Short mmCIF file of C-alpha atoms in Angstrom, two decimals:
data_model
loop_
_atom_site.label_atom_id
_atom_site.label_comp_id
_atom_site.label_asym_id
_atom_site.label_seq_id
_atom_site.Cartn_x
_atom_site.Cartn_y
_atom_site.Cartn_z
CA UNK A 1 -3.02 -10.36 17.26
CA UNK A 2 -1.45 -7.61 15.63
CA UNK A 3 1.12 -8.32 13.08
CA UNK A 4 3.00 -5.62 11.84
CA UNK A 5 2.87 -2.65 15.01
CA UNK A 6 3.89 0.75 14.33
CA UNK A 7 4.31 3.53 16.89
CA UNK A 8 3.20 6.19 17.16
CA UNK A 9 -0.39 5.90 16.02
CA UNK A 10 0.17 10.04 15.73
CA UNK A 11 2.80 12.13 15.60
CA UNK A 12 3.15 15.80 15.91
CA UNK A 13 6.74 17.71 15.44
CA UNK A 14 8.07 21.09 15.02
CA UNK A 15 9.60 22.27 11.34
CA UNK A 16 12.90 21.41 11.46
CA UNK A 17 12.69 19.00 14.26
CA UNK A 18 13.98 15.29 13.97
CA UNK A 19 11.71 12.76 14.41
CA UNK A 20 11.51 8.76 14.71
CA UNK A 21 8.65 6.45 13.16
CA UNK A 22 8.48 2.90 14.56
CA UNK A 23 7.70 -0.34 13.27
CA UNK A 24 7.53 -4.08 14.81
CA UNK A 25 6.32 -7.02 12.94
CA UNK A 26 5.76 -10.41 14.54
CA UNK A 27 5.86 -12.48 11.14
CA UNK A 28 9.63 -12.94 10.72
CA UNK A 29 9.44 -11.83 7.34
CA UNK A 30 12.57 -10.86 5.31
CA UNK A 31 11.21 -7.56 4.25
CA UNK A 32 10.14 -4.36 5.85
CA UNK A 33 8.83 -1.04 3.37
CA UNK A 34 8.16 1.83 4.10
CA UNK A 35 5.32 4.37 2.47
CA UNK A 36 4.63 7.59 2.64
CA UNK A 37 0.62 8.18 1.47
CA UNK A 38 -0.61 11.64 1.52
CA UNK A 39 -3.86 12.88 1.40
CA UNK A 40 -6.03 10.83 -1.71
CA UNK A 41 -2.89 9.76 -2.96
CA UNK A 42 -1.92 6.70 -3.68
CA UNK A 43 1.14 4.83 -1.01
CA UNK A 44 4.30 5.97 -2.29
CA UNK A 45 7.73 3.65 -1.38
CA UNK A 46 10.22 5.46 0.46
CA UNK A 47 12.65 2.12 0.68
CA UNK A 48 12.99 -1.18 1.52
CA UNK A 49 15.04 -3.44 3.55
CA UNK A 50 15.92 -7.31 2.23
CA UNK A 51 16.67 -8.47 5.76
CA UNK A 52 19.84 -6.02 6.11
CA UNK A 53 19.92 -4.90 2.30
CA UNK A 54 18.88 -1.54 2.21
CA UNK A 55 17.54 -0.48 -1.03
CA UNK A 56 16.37 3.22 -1.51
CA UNK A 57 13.91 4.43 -4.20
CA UNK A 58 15.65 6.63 -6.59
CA UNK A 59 13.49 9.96 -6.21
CA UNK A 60 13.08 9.84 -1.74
CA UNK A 61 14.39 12.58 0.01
CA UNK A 62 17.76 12.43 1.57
CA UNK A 63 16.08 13.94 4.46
CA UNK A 64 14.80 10.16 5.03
CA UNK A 65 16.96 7.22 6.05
CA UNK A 66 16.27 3.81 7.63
CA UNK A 67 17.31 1.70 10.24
CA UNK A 68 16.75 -1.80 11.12
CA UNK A 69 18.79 -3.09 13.57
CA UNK A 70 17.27 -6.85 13.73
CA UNK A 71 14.81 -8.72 11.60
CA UNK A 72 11.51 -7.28 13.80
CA UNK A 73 12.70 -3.94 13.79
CA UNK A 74 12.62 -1.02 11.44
CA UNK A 75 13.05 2.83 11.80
CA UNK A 76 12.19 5.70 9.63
CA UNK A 77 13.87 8.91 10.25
CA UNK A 78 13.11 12.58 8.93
CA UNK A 79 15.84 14.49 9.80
CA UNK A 80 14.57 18.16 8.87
CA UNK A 81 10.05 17.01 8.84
CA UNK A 82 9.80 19.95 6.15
CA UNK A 83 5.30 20.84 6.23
CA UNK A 84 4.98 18.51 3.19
CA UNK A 85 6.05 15.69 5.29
CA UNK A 86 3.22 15.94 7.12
CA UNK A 87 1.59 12.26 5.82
CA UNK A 88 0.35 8.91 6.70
CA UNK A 89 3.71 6.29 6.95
CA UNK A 90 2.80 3.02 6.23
CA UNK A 91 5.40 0.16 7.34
CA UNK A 92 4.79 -3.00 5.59
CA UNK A 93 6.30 -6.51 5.48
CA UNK A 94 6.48 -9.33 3.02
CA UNK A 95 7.89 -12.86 3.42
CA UNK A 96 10.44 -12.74 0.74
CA UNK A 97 9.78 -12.02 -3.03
CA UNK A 98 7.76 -8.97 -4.35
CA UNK A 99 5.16 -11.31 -5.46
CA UNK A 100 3.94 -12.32 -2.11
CA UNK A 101 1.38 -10.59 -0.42
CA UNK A 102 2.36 -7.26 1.83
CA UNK A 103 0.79 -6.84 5.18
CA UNK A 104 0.83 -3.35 6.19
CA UNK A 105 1.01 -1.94 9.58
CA UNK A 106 -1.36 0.94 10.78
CA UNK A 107 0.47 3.51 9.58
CA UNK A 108 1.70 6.84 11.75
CA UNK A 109 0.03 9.51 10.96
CA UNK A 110 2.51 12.79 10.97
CA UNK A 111 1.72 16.32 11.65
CA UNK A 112 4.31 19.11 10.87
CA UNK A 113 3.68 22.21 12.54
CA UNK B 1 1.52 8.55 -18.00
CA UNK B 2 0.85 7.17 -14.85
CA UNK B 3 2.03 3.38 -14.54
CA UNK B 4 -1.43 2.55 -12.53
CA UNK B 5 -4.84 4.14 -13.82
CA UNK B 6 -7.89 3.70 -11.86
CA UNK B 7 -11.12 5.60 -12.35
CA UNK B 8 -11.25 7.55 -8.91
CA UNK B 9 -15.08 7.91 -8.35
CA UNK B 10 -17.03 7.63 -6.09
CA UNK B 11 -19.07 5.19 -7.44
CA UNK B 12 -22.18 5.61 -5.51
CA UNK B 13 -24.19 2.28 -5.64
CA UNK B 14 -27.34 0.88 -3.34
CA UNK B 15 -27.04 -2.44 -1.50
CA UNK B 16 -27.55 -5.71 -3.47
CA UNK B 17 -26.02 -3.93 -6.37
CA UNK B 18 -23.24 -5.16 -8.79
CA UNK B 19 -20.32 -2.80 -9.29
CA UNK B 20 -17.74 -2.99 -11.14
CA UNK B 21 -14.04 -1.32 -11.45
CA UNK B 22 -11.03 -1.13 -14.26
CA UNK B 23 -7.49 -0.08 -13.56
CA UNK B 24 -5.31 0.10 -16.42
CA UNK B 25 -1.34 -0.47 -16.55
CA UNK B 26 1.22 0.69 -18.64
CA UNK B 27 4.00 -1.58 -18.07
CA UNK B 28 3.84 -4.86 -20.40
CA UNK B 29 6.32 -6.52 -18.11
CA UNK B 30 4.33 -6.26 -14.86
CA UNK B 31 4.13 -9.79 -13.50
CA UNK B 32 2.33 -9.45 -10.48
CA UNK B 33 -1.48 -7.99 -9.25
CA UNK B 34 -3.41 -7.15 -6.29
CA UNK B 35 -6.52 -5.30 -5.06
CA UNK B 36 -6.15 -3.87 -1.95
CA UNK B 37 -9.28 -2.69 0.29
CA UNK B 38 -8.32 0.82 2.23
CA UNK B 39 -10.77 2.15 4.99
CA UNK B 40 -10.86 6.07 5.30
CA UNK B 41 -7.54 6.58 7.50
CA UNK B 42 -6.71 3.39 7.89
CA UNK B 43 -3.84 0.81 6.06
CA UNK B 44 -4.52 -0.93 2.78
CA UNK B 45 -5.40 -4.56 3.07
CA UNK B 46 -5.21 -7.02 0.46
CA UNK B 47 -8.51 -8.15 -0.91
CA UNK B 48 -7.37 -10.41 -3.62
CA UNK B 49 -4.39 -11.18 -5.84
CA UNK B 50 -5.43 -11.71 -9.38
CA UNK B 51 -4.36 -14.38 -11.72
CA UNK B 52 -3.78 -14.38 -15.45
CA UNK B 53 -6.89 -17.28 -15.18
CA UNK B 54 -9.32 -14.81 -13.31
CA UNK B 55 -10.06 -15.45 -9.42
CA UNK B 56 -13.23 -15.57 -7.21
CA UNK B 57 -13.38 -15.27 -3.55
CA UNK B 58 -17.33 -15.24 -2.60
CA UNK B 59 -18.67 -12.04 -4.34
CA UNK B 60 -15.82 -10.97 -5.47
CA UNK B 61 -14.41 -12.05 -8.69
CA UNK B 62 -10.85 -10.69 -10.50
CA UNK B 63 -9.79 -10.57 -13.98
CA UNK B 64 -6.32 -9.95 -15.44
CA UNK B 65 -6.43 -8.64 -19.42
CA UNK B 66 -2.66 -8.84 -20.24
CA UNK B 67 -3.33 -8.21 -23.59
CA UNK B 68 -5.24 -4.99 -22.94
CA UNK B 69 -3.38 -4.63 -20.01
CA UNK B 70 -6.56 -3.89 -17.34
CA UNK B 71 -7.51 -5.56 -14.12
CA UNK B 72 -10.88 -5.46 -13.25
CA UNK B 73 -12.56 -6.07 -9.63
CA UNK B 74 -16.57 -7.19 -9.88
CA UNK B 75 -17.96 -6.85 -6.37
CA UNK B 76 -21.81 -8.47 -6.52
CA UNK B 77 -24.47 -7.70 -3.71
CA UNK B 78 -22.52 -4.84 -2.39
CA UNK B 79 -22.99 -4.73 1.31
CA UNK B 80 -22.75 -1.32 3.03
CA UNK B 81 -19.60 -2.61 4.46
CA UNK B 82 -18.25 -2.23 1.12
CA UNK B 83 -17.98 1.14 1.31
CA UNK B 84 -14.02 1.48 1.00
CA UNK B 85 -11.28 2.71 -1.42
CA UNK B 86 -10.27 0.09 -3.75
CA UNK B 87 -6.48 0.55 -4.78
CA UNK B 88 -5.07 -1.74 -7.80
CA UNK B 89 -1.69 -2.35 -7.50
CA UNK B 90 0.65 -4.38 -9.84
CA UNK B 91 4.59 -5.03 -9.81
CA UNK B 92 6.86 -4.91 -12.37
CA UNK B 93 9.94 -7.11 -11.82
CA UNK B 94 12.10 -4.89 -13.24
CA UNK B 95 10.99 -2.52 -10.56
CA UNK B 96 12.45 -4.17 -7.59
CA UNK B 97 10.43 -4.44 -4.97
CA UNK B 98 8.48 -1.29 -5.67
CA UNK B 99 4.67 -2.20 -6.08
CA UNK B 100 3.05 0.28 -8.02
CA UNK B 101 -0.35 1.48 -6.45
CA UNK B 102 -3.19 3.40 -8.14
CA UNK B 103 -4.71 6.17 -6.91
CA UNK B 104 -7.83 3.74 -5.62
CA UNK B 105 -11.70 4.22 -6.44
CA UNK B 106 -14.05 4.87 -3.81
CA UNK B 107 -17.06 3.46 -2.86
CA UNK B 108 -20.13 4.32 -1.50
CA UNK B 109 -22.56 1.79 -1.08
CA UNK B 110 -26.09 3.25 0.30
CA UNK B 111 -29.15 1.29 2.48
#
């Protein structure tokens, strides 16, 4: 059964146009990540949430923000998908401390047109 | 300088054969390390975390050189199913939550 769910699988927007990632996880863990990964790059953190401690990496784009409304939930929003947003977003979990493994979700792939 | 180094390939290797791959780090503090297994287009998935005592899981084995600060990832009688991108990732507490990935190393394992 899948674990950590993101929709949608693929996602195509217009420049400029807001758009919503999805993810779901089923674990009950107390942290949710998000990545971006481009092309033969390595994952990248965007941010994290400790259950509803939101903790942004120092150099991601104001044009992304986070939501997670409850523990299974979390939201990543690109306000303005510029053409180098266009990525794989990877929504991961852990139980608790850094230390302990991440399971990642499928990722979304995003197309900027 | 890049905080995780790995050699990016391919490595190109026929079936039964032993391969082996180095990622370096360049933060002394880094406490914790993984290798994760990523399929073309698909999400990373751990493979192993690796302990300062060296871990085996089947025909895989993992080694942690602190003092050189490398990780290295020995895969024996690669199977075609091998064939992946092997990413090295390590955290630094200091860092938060952030793990650090490497850029992976590919791997091509032919019949």
């Amino acid at each position: 059964d899948a674990m950590v769910i993101q929709n949608p699988r693929y996602q195509v927007t217009q420049f400029g146009k807001p758009v919503t990632l999805s993810c779901s996880q089923t674990l009950n863990h107390n942290v949710m990540y998000w990545y971006q990964q481009k092309s033969s790059q390595a994952p990248k953190l965007l941010f994290h949430y400790y259950d509803k401690d939101f903790n942004n990496e120092a150099d991601t784009p104001d044009n992304f923000q986070s939501r997670r409304p409850n523990t299974s939930f979390c939201f990543l929003d690109i306000r303005s998908p510029g053409l180098g947003d266009a990525a794989m977003y990877l929504c991961a979990t852990s139980r608790s401390s850094v230390e302990e493994t991440q399971y990642f979700g499928p990722g979304t792939r995003l197309l900027v047109l | 300088r890049k905080e995780v180094e790995q050699d990016p390939g391919p490595f190109n290797v026929p079936e039964g054969a032993t391969v082996a791959f180095n990622c370096t780090y360049s933060n002394s503090a880094s406490q914790s390390f993984f290798w994760y297994r990523q399929d073309c287009r698909k999400e990373p998935k751990l493979l192993m975390s690796v302990y300062s005592s060296g871990n085996e899981d089947g025909r895989f084995t993992a080694q942690l050189n602190r003092a050189s600060q490398y990780i290295s990832l020995l895969i024996r009688d690669s199977k075609l199913s091998d064939s992946a991108t092997y990413l090295c990732v390590v955290n630094t507490a200091n860092s938060g939550y952030a793990l650090n990935f490497g850029k992976g190393t590919s791997l091509l394992v032919t019949p």
